[in-house]
Amino acid sequence: LTFPLLSVTLLVSFGSSMLYGYNLAVVNSPAEHIKAFYNATWSQRYGHGLAPGPLTLLYALTVSIFALGGLLGSLLVGVLVEQFGRNGALSHSALLVLLAGGFMGFSRELGSPEMVIIGRSITGLHSGGCVLGCAQPLPHGSVPYSHSRGHGEGFVFPTGSNLRGFLGLMPSIFICLGVFSAQVLGLPELLGKDRFWPLFLSVVVVPASLQLLLLHCFPESPRYLLIERNDICGATKALQRFQGTPDVQDVIEEMKEEQRSLSSMEMVSVWQLLRDRSVRWQTLSVVVLNAGMQLSGIDAIWFYTNTIFENAGIPVSQIPYTTMATGAIEVVAGLIGCFTIERVGRRPLVITGFCAMGVCSAGITISLLLQAALPWMRYVSVACVVGIIAGFCMGPAGVPFLMTAELFMQSHRPAAYIVGGSLNWLCNFTVGFIFPFLQMSAGAFCYLVFCGVCLLVALYVYLVIPETKNKTFVEISQIFA
């Protein structure tokens, strides 16, 4: 990895994937403070407070509307990238984050819960565009695997590079770091106090501002410059800087070949993809992986960690530090997955991760049922939460995005990303919105739903999806056939 390539990858991940992770966890620790603000504002406006049900509904909307914004962002990002390029799309998205930070930061001063909800939806719009549209395809989303084992947006890597899986999971590392940073800043000694929660929510402007300032220091995507803008000179200079060598003619010729093939290639729409029998198992696999990734319960853990620990009987004073410890383990697990994916392959990481999550989800149910008789079961609950997070970050966190690119040829890949990304955000919204009510109605048994989902997805991957490591699309399609 050359320094410019590593730098731009880190910058994009820091301002995109890390922000996504931060926004997943930022509503966890200030939940009671935000609810109190909503209740007080409602009382000032209408002369009476909110009942527990409507208050839970309003807060669940605040948490989950992030995913609806993400869904819209993932559908719009293609237009932005085509119009402005990767750097331009990221810059426009960063401006949205600054707007969202302003809404959330001044919401209490202006007595407006609506500003918190609007700010959350705008941050979701940013994450939907950047994480699934700009940051994720940076390592792998545009490589024509049908004729190349190469890696990287814009053919930054030489053919035969084995970094496809490593950099494919790098955004998931930054998602883990974003979650961990939200847990650290949410400690009572930092921004976890009642008077600081608007500032806590608006911290998102810091990485967005840094990305906005530094993006102009790096060249645009070589692939975008050559294929979309036909700027051979600009693409050559960008490649030379990224690769650290003046000899990039072979890569330029490969990109020209792709440009010629794309000009004669008809891109498949989502409807055509869903009706194409030749890739129906690949399409079903994308559906199962992306829906299973969110319905596994990981979003419930991230959104409502403190509530889960409180119900498990952990003393309130210890909950923020317990949550932070789970975040640290999450980062370590993500690093393990990132550095082992090219050794062990995609399937073992996904199957092991989902199985671990399923077993731990069942473990939470058992520990909650027995904690009245056995007080030490509360620590089993904590261990199971750690197991769910570690299992997710080792494989299911990033491998589904990577495999979406590897299962399809170039003509089908954009439609596959739309299907996978849309399901991802819809399921994220479903879990974030429904989990508080599921927890109230089903109690400890609500985690058995996640257990069933995880084990069924693991079984599907074991029976249907082949290993894709170091395989071209033609080889993968032959295995499916």
Tab-separated table of C-alpha atoms in Angstrom:
chain	number	residue	atom	x	y	z
A	1	LEU	CA	0.000	0.000	0.000
A	2	THR	CA	1.434	3.372	-0.998
A	3	PHE	CA	1.071	6.277	1.402
A	4	PRO	CA	-1.362	8.302	-0.796
A	5	LEU	CA	-3.616	5.277	-1.315
A	6	LEU	CA	-3.569	4.364	2.367
A	7	SER	CA	-4.207	7.998	3.315
A	8	VAL	CA	-7.237	8.474	1.073
A	9	THR	CA	-8.661	5.107	2.155
A	10	LEU	CA	-8.285	6.080	5.814
A	11	LEU	CA	-9.730	9.549	5.196
A	12	VAL	CA	-12.768	8.225	3.349
A	13	SER	CA	-13.336	5.549	5.988
A	14	PHE	CA	-12.861	8.063	8.829
A	15	GLY	CA	-15.389	10.513	7.418
A	16	SER	CA	-17.851	7.882	6.208
A	17	SER	CA	-17.719	4.478	7.888
A	18	MET	CA	-16.597	5.858	11.257
A	19	LEU	CA	-19.411	8.418	11.195
A	20	TYR	CA	-21.856	5.629	10.407
A	21	GLY	CA	-20.667	3.645	13.428
A	22	TYR	CA	-20.783	6.729	15.636
A	23	ASN	CA	-24.375	7.452	14.642
A	24	LEU	CA	-25.387	3.857	15.358
A	25	ALA	CA	-24.242	4.098	18.984
A	26	VAL	CA	-24.579	7.809	19.802
A	27	VAL	CA	-28.250	7.516	20.821
A	28	ASN	CA	-27.517	4.784	23.375
A	29	SER	CA	-26.100	6.580	26.434
A	30	PRO	CA	-28.168	9.831	26.253
A	31	ALA	CA	-31.459	7.949	25.745
A	32	GLU	CA	-32.966	8.961	29.096
A	33	HIS	CA	-31.829	12.573	28.712
A	34	ILE	CA	-33.382	12.831	25.243
A	35	LYS	CA	-36.629	11.275	26.484
A	36	ALA	CA	-36.715	13.751	29.378
A	37	PHE	CA	-36.242	16.620	26.899
A	38	TYR	CA	-39.073	15.315	24.724
A	39	ASN	CA	-41.346	14.982	27.752
A	40	ALA	CA	-40.517	18.461	29.085
A	41	THR	CA	-41.044	20.071	25.670
A	42	TRP	CA	-44.360	18.301	25.202
A	43	SER	CA	-45.457	19.469	28.658
A	44	GLN	CA	-44.549	23.090	27.831
A	45	ARG	CA	-46.453	22.969	24.556
A	46	TYR	CA	-49.590	21.108	25.585
A	47	GLY	CA	-49.709	21.340	29.380
A	48	HIS	CA	-49.177	17.623	30.017
A	49	GLY	CA	-46.362	15.121	29.598
A	50	LEU	CA	-46.198	12.127	27.286
A	51	ALA	CA	-47.432	8.721	28.392
A	52	PRO	CA	-44.814	5.914	28.367
A	53	GLY	CA	-46.139	4.388	25.126
A	54	PRO	CA	-46.089	7.545	22.976
A	55	LEU	CA	-42.744	8.569	24.498
A	56	THR	CA	-41.234	5.203	23.544
A	57	LEU	CA	-42.736	5.567	20.079
A	58	LEU	CA	-41.245	9.042	19.612
A	59	TYR	CA	-37.808	7.932	20.793
A	60	ALA	CA	-37.921	4.778	18.634
A	61	LEU	CA	-38.644	7.041	15.654
A	62	THR	CA	-35.631	9.195	16.582
A	63	VAL	CA	-33.409	6.116	16.652
A	64	SER	CA	-34.709	4.388	13.540
A	65	ILE	CA	-35.264	7.353	11.193
A	66	PHE	CA	-31.496	7.285	10.690
A	67	ALA	CA	-32.067	4.143	8.608
A	68	LEU	CA	-34.782	5.743	6.455
A	69	GLY	CA	-32.365	8.538	5.630
A	70	GLY	CA	-29.777	5.902	4.839
A	71	LEU	CA	-32.148	4.162	2.435
A	72	LEU	CA	-32.747	7.401	0.543
A	73	GLY	CA	-29.025	8.183	0.473
A	74	SER	CA	-28.128	4.766	-0.914
A	75	LEU	CA	-30.610	5.260	-3.763
A	76	LEU	CA	-29.323	8.742	-4.648
A	77	VAL	CA	-25.588	8.162	-4.388
A	78	GLY	CA	-25.224	6.777	-7.918
A	79	VAL	CA	-26.393	10.075	-9.384
A	80	LEU	CA	-24.014	12.052	-7.144
A	81	VAL	CA	-20.957	9.921	-7.939
A	82	GLU	CA	-21.695	9.991	-11.673
A	83	GLN	CA	-22.150	13.765	-11.603
A	84	PHE	CA	-19.389	14.851	-9.201
A	85	GLY	CA	-17.042	11.870	-8.826
A	86	ARG	CA	-16.127	10.153	-5.559
A	87	ASN	CA	-14.460	13.203	-3.991
A	88	GLY	CA	-17.280	15.516	-5.035
A	89	ALA	CA	-19.966	13.182	-3.698
A	90	LEU	CA	-18.137	12.862	-0.379
A	91	SER	CA	-17.750	16.640	-0.107
A	92	HIS	CA	-21.460	17.230	-0.694
A	93	SER	CA	-22.271	14.553	1.877
A	94	ALA	CA	-19.950	16.182	4.423
A	95	LEU	CA	-21.859	19.443	4.020
A	96	LEU	CA	-25.037	17.559	4.910
A	97	VAL	CA	-23.418	16.372	8.137
A	98	LEU	CA	-22.563	19.955	9.098
A	99	LEU	CA	-26.231	20.859	8.602
A	100	ALA	CA	-27.360	17.855	10.659
A	101	GLY	CA	-24.934	18.719	13.447
A	102	GLY	CA	-26.379	22.227	13.599
A	103	PHE	CA	-29.935	20.903	13.853
A	104	MET	CA	-29.112	18.496	16.690
A	105	GLY	CA	-26.739	20.857	18.503
A	106	PHE	CA	-29.287	23.684	18.814
A	107	SER	CA	-32.387	21.526	19.308
A	108	ARG	CA	-32.576	21.980	23.085
A	109	GLU	CA	-31.887	25.711	22.952
A	110	LEU	CA	-34.774	26.135	20.520
A	111	GLY	CA	-37.005	23.617	22.325
A	112	SER	CA	-37.518	21.485	19.218
A	113	PRO	CA	-37.495	17.657	19.319
A	114	GLU	CA	-38.240	17.834	15.591
A	115	MET	CA	-34.716	19.181	15.007
A	116	VAL	CA	-33.213	16.067	16.601
A	117	ILE	CA	-35.294	13.816	14.349
A	118	ILE	CA	-34.464	15.857	11.239
A	119	GLY	CA	-30.752	15.840	12.153
A	120	ARG	CA	-30.802	12.074	12.596
A	121	SER	CA	-32.456	11.600	9.211
A	122	ILE	CA	-29.847	13.829	7.516
A	123	THR	CA	-26.966	11.880	9.089
A	124	GLY	CA	-28.627	8.744	7.751
A	125	LEU	CA	-28.768	10.316	4.295
A	126	HIS	CA	-25.009	10.890	4.533
A	127	SER	CA	-24.280	7.369	5.735
A	128	GLY	CA	-26.454	5.771	3.072
A	129	GLY	CA	-24.538	7.569	0.362
A	130	CYS	CA	-21.043	7.254	1.762
A	131	VAL	CA	-20.886	3.852	3.437
A	132	LEU	CA	-22.681	1.896	0.717
A	133	GLY	CA	-21.971	4.202	-2.206
A	134	CYS	CA	-18.564	5.817	-1.785
A	135	ALA	CA	-16.529	4.195	0.973
A	136	GLN	CA	-17.519	0.578	0.442
A	137	PRO	CA	-16.976	0.461	-3.336
A	138	LEU	CA	-13.628	2.220	-2.879
A	139	PRO	CA	-11.845	-1.083	-2.332
A	140	HIS	CA	-13.917	-3.498	-4.362
A	141	GLY	CA	-17.168	-2.243	-5.809
A	142	SER	CA	-16.055	-1.533	-9.369
A	143	VAL	CA	-13.649	-4.295	-10.245
A	144	PRO	CA	-14.601	-6.345	-13.309
A	145	TYR	CA	-13.998	-9.751	-11.719
A	146	SER	CA	-15.080	-11.495	-14.893
A	147	HIS	CA	-11.641	-10.928	-16.370
A	148	SER	CA	-9.477	-9.803	-13.477
A	149	ARG	CA	-8.447	-10.944	-10.020
A	150	GLY	CA	-7.333	-7.406	-9.360
A	151	HIS	CA	-8.627	-5.162	-6.649
A	152	GLY	CA	-9.687	-1.655	-6.147
A	153	GLU	CA	-11.700	1.303	-7.273
A	154	GLY	CA	-9.987	2.577	-10.404
A	155	PHE	CA	-7.626	-0.392	-10.722
A	156	VAL	CA	-5.376	1.071	-8.061
A	157	PHE	CA	-3.975	-2.412	-7.397
A	158	PRO	CA	-2.161	-4.658	-9.872
A	159	THR	CA	-3.800	-7.778	-11.206
A	160	GLY	CA	-3.349	-10.691	-8.832
A	161	SER	CA	-3.350	-8.586	-5.669
A	162	ASN	CA	-4.513	-10.462	-2.582
A	163	LEU	CA	-5.688	-7.314	-0.773
A	164	ARG	CA	-9.289	-7.639	-1.988
A	165	GLY	CA	-10.611	-9.078	1.256
A	166	PHE	CA	-8.380	-7.037	3.555
A	167	LEU	CA	-9.437	-3.641	2.216
A	168	GLY	CA	-12.959	-4.907	1.664
A	169	LEU	CA	-13.305	-5.213	5.450
A	170	MET	CA	-11.453	-1.998	6.310
A	171	PRO	CA	-14.666	0.085	6.415
A	172	SER	CA	-16.072	-2.344	9.005
A	173	ILE	CA	-13.058	-1.598	11.225
A	174	PHE	CA	-13.915	2.084	11.119
A	175	ILE	CA	-17.555	1.318	11.865
A	176	CYS	CA	-16.348	-0.471	15.011
A	177	LEU	CA	-14.107	2.494	15.867
A	178	GLY	CA	-17.066	4.841	15.398
A	179	VAL	CA	-19.203	2.790	17.775
A	180	PHE	CA	-16.352	2.679	20.303
A	181	SER	CA	-15.751	6.449	20.104
A	182	ALA	CA	-19.462	7.078	20.797
A	183	GLN	CA	-19.268	4.784	23.820
A	184	VAL	CA	-16.175	6.562	25.159
A	185	LEU	CA	-17.594	10.059	24.660
A	186	GLY	CA	-20.823	8.897	26.305
A	187	LEU	CA	-19.089	8.268	29.655
A	188	PRO	CA	-20.401	10.420	32.533
A	189	GLU	CA	-16.969	12.064	32.867
A	190	LEU	CA	-17.108	13.299	29.253
A	191	LEU	CA	-20.341	14.041	27.337
A	192	GLY	CA	-22.641	11.614	29.131
A	193	LYS	CA	-24.232	14.267	31.350
A	194	ASP	CA	-27.678	15.710	30.684
A	195	ARG	CA	-26.439	19.172	29.734
A	196	PHE	CA	-24.031	17.810	27.115
A	197	TRP	CA	-26.249	15.502	25.021
A	198	PRO	CA	-26.856	18.055	22.177
A	199	LEU	CA	-23.077	18.508	21.894
A	200	PHE	CA	-22.659	14.712	21.995
A	201	LEU	CA	-24.991	14.304	19.017
A	202	SER	CA	-23.352	17.146	17.062
A	203	VAL	CA	-19.766	15.824	17.392
A	204	VAL	CA	-20.376	14.376	13.902
A	205	VAL	CA	-19.299	17.720	12.443
A	206	VAL	CA	-15.663	17.101	13.468
A	207	PRO	CA	-14.806	14.172	11.137
A	208	ALA	CA	-17.020	15.660	8.409
A	209	SER	CA	-15.115	18.963	8.577
A	210	LEU	CA	-11.768	17.166	8.495
A	211	GLN	CA	-12.819	15.177	5.445
A	212	LEU	CA	-14.087	18.319	3.741
A	213	LEU	CA	-10.767	20.092	4.320
A	214	LEU	CA	-8.477	17.241	3.269
A	215	LEU	CA	-10.294	15.643	0.336
A	216	HIS	CA	-8.983	18.257	-2.116
A	217	CYS	CA	-5.431	17.122	-1.277
A	218	PHE	CA	-6.023	13.774	-3.006
A	219	PRO	CA	-6.697	13.019	-6.669
A	220	GLU	CA	-10.087	11.897	-7.908
A	221	SER	CA	-10.799	8.218	-8.541
A	222	PRO	CA	-8.730	7.125	-11.575
A	223	ARG	CA	-11.563	4.961	-12.803
A	224	TYR	CA	-14.026	7.871	-12.686
A	225	LEU	CA	-11.591	10.169	-14.505
A	226	LEU	CA	-10.935	7.765	-17.361
A	227	ILE	CA	-14.225	5.905	-17.805
A	228	GLU	CA	-16.743	8.604	-16.897
A	229	ARG	CA	-14.820	11.751	-17.945
A	230	ASN	CA	-12.464	10.254	-20.543
A	231	ASP	CA	-9.613	12.195	-18.884
A	232	ILE	CA	-6.655	9.927	-19.653
A	233	CYS	CA	-4.083	12.470	-18.481
A	234	GLY	CA	-5.838	13.001	-15.151
A	235	ALA	CA	-6.324	9.268	-14.626
A	236	THR	CA	-2.629	8.643	-15.360
A	237	LYS	CA	-1.492	11.261	-12.837
A	238	ALA	CA	-3.882	9.920	-10.199
A	239	LEU	CA	-2.675	6.352	-10.716
A	240	GLN	CA	0.967	7.394	-10.592
A	241	ARG	CA	0.356	9.099	-7.280
A	242	PHE	CA	-1.660	6.240	-5.829
A	243	GLN	CA	0.733	3.496	-6.953
A	244	GLY	CA	3.927	5.475	-6.326
A	245	THR	CA	5.380	4.595	-9.723
A	246	PRO	CA	5.433	6.344	-13.121
A	247	ASP	CA	4.813	3.058	-14.950
A	248	VAL	CA	1.014	2.715	-14.964
A	249	GLN	CA	0.451	2.111	-18.666
A	250	ASP	CA	-0.675	-1.501	-18.173
A	251	VAL	CA	-3.346	-0.378	-15.718
A	252	ILE	CA	-4.456	2.425	-18.059
A	253	GLU	CA	-4.830	-0.092	-20.893
A	254	GLU	CA	-6.865	-2.382	-18.646
A	255	MET	CA	-9.135	0.522	-17.738
A	256	LYS	CA	-9.536	1.422	-21.426
A	257	GLU	CA	-10.506	-2.183	-22.088
A	258	GLU	CA	-13.139	-1.929	-19.391
A	259	GLN	CA	-14.346	1.376	-20.861
A	260	ARG	CA	-14.826	-0.302	-24.242
A	261	SER	CA	-16.611	-3.272	-22.685
A	262	LEU	CA	-18.892	-1.010	-20.626
A	263	SER	CA	-19.832	1.048	-23.677
A	264	SER	CA	-21.210	-2.093	-25.317
A	265	MET	CA	-22.637	-3.546	-22.106
A	266	GLU	CA	-26.255	-3.060	-21.136
A	267	MET	CA	-26.556	-2.480	-17.379
A	268	VAL	CA	-29.212	-4.595	-15.713
A	269	SER	CA	-32.014	-2.886	-13.781
A	270	VAL	CA	-33.215	-4.090	-10.405
A	271	TRP	CA	-36.344	-5.587	-11.953
A	272	GLN	CA	-34.273	-7.391	-14.596
A	273	LEU	CA	-31.925	-8.692	-11.906
A	274	LEU	CA	-34.815	-10.098	-9.883
A	275	ARG	CA	-36.215	-11.819	-12.982
A	276	ASP	CA	-32.878	-13.185	-14.253
A	277	ARG	CA	-32.938	-16.930	-13.616
A	278	SER	CA	-29.227	-17.295	-14.385
A	279	VAL	CA	-28.289	-15.384	-11.210
A	280	ARG	CA	-31.294	-16.150	-9.004
A	281	TRP	CA	-29.219	-17.989	-6.391
A	282	GLN	CA	-26.696	-15.156	-6.289
A	283	THR	CA	-29.539	-12.640	-5.883
A	284	LEU	CA	-31.168	-14.722	-3.151
A	285	SER	CA	-27.796	-14.957	-1.414
A	286	VAL	CA	-27.443	-11.160	-1.412
A	287	VAL	CA	-30.965	-10.874	0.033
A	288	VAL	CA	-30.288	-13.425	2.781
A	289	LEU	CA	-26.892	-11.994	3.740
A	290	ASN	CA	-27.951	-8.340	3.861
A	291	ALA	CA	-31.287	-8.928	5.579
A	292	GLY	CA	-29.710	-11.406	7.997
A	293	MET	CA	-26.917	-8.978	8.841
A	294	GLN	CA	-29.420	-6.447	10.237
A	295	LEU	CA	-32.053	-8.874	11.569
A	296	SER	CA	-29.335	-10.657	13.553
A	297	GLY	CA	-30.004	-8.257	16.436
A	298	ILE	CA	-26.766	-6.292	16.188
A	299	ASP	CA	-28.655	-3.018	15.698
A	300	ALA	CA	-30.685	-3.685	18.837
A	301	ILE	CA	-27.396	-4.182	20.705
A	302	TRP	CA	-25.892	-0.945	19.333
A	303	PHE	CA	-29.012	1.195	19.715
A	304	TYR	CA	-30.111	-0.057	23.137
A	305	THR	CA	-27.001	-1.457	24.873
A	306	ASN	CA	-27.589	0.429	28.118
A	307	THR	CA	-31.223	-0.707	28.294
A	308	ILE	CA	-30.208	-4.320	27.688
A	309	PHE	CA	-27.604	-4.187	30.465
A	310	GLU	CA	-30.041	-2.467	32.814
A	311	ASN	CA	-32.617	-5.220	32.257
A	312	ALA	CA	-29.869	-7.767	32.855
A	313	GLY	CA	-29.339	-6.342	36.334
A	314	ILE	CA	-26.029	-4.528	35.817
A	315	PRO	CA	-25.732	-1.631	38.314
A	316	VAL	CA	-26.527	1.671	36.604
A	317	SER	CA	-23.194	3.205	37.651
A	318	GLN	CA	-21.284	0.381	35.901
A	319	ILE	CA	-23.256	0.310	32.640
A	320	PRO	CA	-21.304	3.028	30.708
A	321	TYR	CA	-17.974	1.328	31.441
A	322	THR	CA	-19.333	-2.119	30.611
A	323	THR	CA	-20.617	-0.744	27.318
A	324	MET	CA	-17.235	0.819	26.551
A	325	ALA	CA	-15.496	-2.505	27.246
A	326	THR	CA	-17.760	-4.256	24.726
A	327	GLY	CA	-16.809	-1.585	22.171
A	328	ALA	CA	-13.100	-2.252	22.686
A	329	ILE	CA	-13.645	-5.989	22.159
A	330	GLU	CA	-15.629	-5.122	19.043
A	331	VAL	CA	-12.644	-3.293	17.529
A	332	VAL	CA	-10.320	-6.217	18.312
A	333	ALA	CA	-12.752	-8.693	16.718
A	334	GLY	CA	-12.994	-6.520	13.614
A	335	LEU	CA	-9.208	-6.440	13.296
A	336	ILE	CA	-9.060	-10.228	13.620
A	337	GLY	CA	-11.561	-10.599	10.779
A	338	CYS	CA	-9.726	-8.057	8.630
A	339	PHE	CA	-6.345	-9.778	8.965
A	340	THR	CA	-7.616	-13.354	8.632
A	341	ILE	CA	-10.119	-13.095	5.774
A	342	GLU	CA	-7.534	-13.830	3.072
A	343	ARG	CA	-6.271	-16.820	5.061
A	344	VAL	CA	-9.489	-18.533	6.120
A	345	GLY	CA	-11.856	-17.243	3.418
A	346	ARG	CA	-15.291	-15.631	3.440
A	347	ARG	CA	-17.548	-18.594	4.288
A	348	PRO	CA	-15.857	-19.642	7.560
A	349	LEU	CA	-15.974	-16.071	8.908
A	350	VAL	CA	-19.653	-15.616	8.022
A	351	ILE	CA	-20.781	-19.048	9.261
A	352	THR	CA	-18.799	-18.817	12.498
A	353	GLY	CA	-19.964	-15.249	13.104
A	354	PHE	CA	-23.659	-15.977	12.643
A	355	CYS	CA	-23.473	-19.199	14.691
A	356	ALA	CA	-21.757	-17.341	17.557
A	357	MET	CA	-24.406	-14.609	17.418
A	358	GLY	CA	-27.234	-17.159	17.458
A	359	VAL	CA	-25.841	-19.078	20.414
A	360	CYS	CA	-25.199	-15.863	22.361
A	361	SER	CA	-28.712	-14.561	21.626
A	362	ALA	CA	-30.129	-17.740	23.147
A	363	GLY	CA	-27.670	-17.293	26.023
A	364	ILE	CA	-29.103	-13.848	26.810
A	365	THR	CA	-32.605	-15.317	27.038
A	366	ILE	CA	-31.446	-18.087	29.384
A	367	SER	CA	-29.441	-15.718	31.590
A	368	LEU	CA	-32.340	-13.258	31.903
A	369	LEU	CA	-34.735	-16.053	32.896
A	370	LEU	CA	-32.344	-17.381	35.561
A	371	GLN	CA	-30.939	-14.140	36.954
A	372	ALA	CA	-33.558	-13.947	39.731
A	373	ALA	CA	-32.350	-17.255	41.141
A	374	LEU	CA	-28.694	-16.885	40.154
A	375	PRO	CA	-27.480	-13.261	40.443
A	376	TRP	CA	-24.196	-14.070	38.696
A	377	MET	CA	-26.176	-14.677	35.498
A	378	ARG	CA	-26.012	-10.915	34.841
A	379	TYR	CA	-22.369	-11.400	33.895
A	380	VAL	CA	-23.371	-14.180	31.523
A	381	SER	CA	-25.642	-11.625	29.819
A	382	VAL	CA	-22.684	-9.277	29.401
A	383	ALA	CA	-20.559	-12.101	28.001
A	384	CYS	CA	-23.312	-12.975	25.520
A	385	VAL	CA	-23.577	-9.349	24.353
A	386	VAL	CA	-19.810	-9.353	23.850
A	387	GLY	CA	-20.125	-12.620	21.920
A	388	ILE	CA	-22.790	-11.162	19.608
A	389	ILE	CA	-20.684	-8.099	18.874
A	390	ALA	CA	-17.449	-10.073	18.379
A	391	GLY	CA	-19.163	-12.633	16.135
A	392	PHE	CA	-20.684	-9.877	14.017
A	393	CYS	CA	-17.480	-7.866	13.603
A	394	MET	CA	-15.371	-10.887	12.626
A	395	GLY	CA	-17.397	-11.616	9.512
A	396	PRO	CA	-21.047	-10.587	9.023
A	397	ALA	CA	-20.158	-6.893	9.461
A	398	GLY	CA	-18.273	-6.548	6.181
A	399	VAL	CA	-18.264	-9.794	4.214
A	400	PRO	CA	-21.819	-9.370	2.761
A	401	PHE	CA	-20.742	-6.111	1.041
A	402	LEU	CA	-17.608	-7.790	-0.282
A	403	MET	CA	-19.483	-10.857	-1.535
A	404	THR	CA	-22.105	-8.698	-3.272
A	405	ALA	CA	-19.339	-7.477	-5.568
A	406	GLU	CA	-17.827	-10.931	-5.985
A	407	LEU	CA	-21.044	-12.775	-6.870
A	408	PHE	CA	-21.973	-10.646	-9.905
A	409	MET	CA	-20.458	-9.466	-13.160
A	410	GLN	CA	-20.150	-5.724	-13.824
A	411	SER	CA	-23.491	-5.447	-15.645
A	412	HIS	CA	-25.395	-6.866	-12.652
A	413	ARG	CA	-23.361	-5.385	-9.800
A	414	PRO	CA	-25.036	-1.932	-9.451
A	415	ALA	CA	-28.511	-3.494	-9.276
A	416	ALA	CA	-27.262	-6.040	-6.742
A	417	TYR	CA	-25.887	-3.241	-4.561
A	418	ILE	CA	-29.235	-1.437	-4.713
A	419	VAL	CA	-31.087	-4.596	-3.642
A	420	GLY	CA	-28.633	-5.389	-0.849
A	421	GLY	CA	-28.342	-1.807	0.363
A	422	SER	CA	-32.095	-1.215	0.377
A	423	LEU	CA	-32.725	-4.385	2.380
A	424	ASN	CA	-29.898	-3.440	4.714
A	425	TRP	CA	-31.444	-0.094	5.587
A	426	LEU	CA	-35.046	-1.334	5.710
A	427	CYS	CA	-34.120	-4.095	8.154
A	428	ASN	CA	-32.036	-1.617	10.158
A	429	PHE	CA	-35.125	0.603	10.486
A	430	THR	CA	-37.332	-2.364	11.401
A	431	VAL	CA	-35.097	-3.530	14.246
A	432	GLY	CA	-34.468	-0.022	15.571
A	433	PHE	CA	-38.171	0.848	15.600
A	434	ILE	CA	-39.681	-2.456	16.779
A	435	PHE	CA	-37.133	-3.692	19.348
A	436	PRO	CA	-38.335	-1.549	22.318
A	437	PHE	CA	-41.899	-2.805	21.823
A	438	LEU	CA	-40.706	-6.393	21.223
A	439	GLN	CA	-38.741	-6.200	24.451
A	440	MET	CA	-41.771	-4.916	26.379
A	441	SER	CA	-44.116	-7.588	24.998
A	442	ALA	CA	-41.872	-10.673	24.827
A	443	GLY	CA	-39.380	-9.897	27.591
A	444	ALA	CA	-36.376	-12.219	27.653
A	445	PHE	CA	-37.779	-14.310	24.801
A	446	CYS	CA	-37.355	-11.481	22.258
A	447	TYR	CA	-33.730	-12.538	21.709
A	448	LEU	CA	-34.860	-15.950	20.443
A	449	VAL	CA	-36.082	-14.186	17.285
A	450	PHE	CA	-32.519	-13.043	16.597
A	451	CYS	CA	-31.207	-16.502	17.489
A	452	GLY	CA	-33.427	-18.115	14.849
A	453	VAL	CA	-32.431	-15.592	12.172
A	454	CYS	CA	-28.697	-16.039	12.814
A	455	LEU	CA	-28.781	-19.840	12.750
A	456	LEU	CA	-30.912	-19.935	9.591
A	457	VAL	CA	-28.551	-17.553	7.775
A	458	ALA	CA	-25.536	-19.637	8.849
A	459	LEU	CA	-27.265	-22.775	7.542
A	460	TYR	CA	-28.058	-21.082	4.220
A	461	VAL	CA	-24.448	-19.944	3.754
A	462	TYR	CA	-23.193	-23.442	4.577
A	463	LEU	CA	-25.543	-25.124	2.092
A	464	VAL	CA	-25.677	-22.611	-0.779
A	465	ILE	CA	-22.913	-19.984	-0.950
A	466	PRO	CA	-19.480	-21.106	-2.227
A	467	GLU	CA	-16.133	-19.721	-1.149
A	468	THR	CA	-15.288	-16.699	-3.326
A	469	LYS	CA	-11.716	-16.059	-2.229
A	470	ASN	CA	-9.376	-15.704	-5.237
A	471	LYS	CA	-12.127	-16.716	-7.688
A	472	THR	CA	-13.368	-14.837	-10.754
A	473	PHE	CA	-17.051	-14.269	-11.454
A	474	VAL	CA	-16.999	-16.995	-14.120
A	475	GLU	CA	-15.669	-19.530	-11.618
A	476	ILE	CA	-18.189	-18.463	-8.979
A	477	SER	CA	-21.134	-18.666	-11.427
A	478	GLN	CA	-20.020	-22.142	-12.497
A	479	ILE	CA	-20.060	-23.287	-8.860
A	480	PHE	CA	-23.595	-21.913	-8.430
A	481	ALA	CA	-24.704	-23.601	-11.656
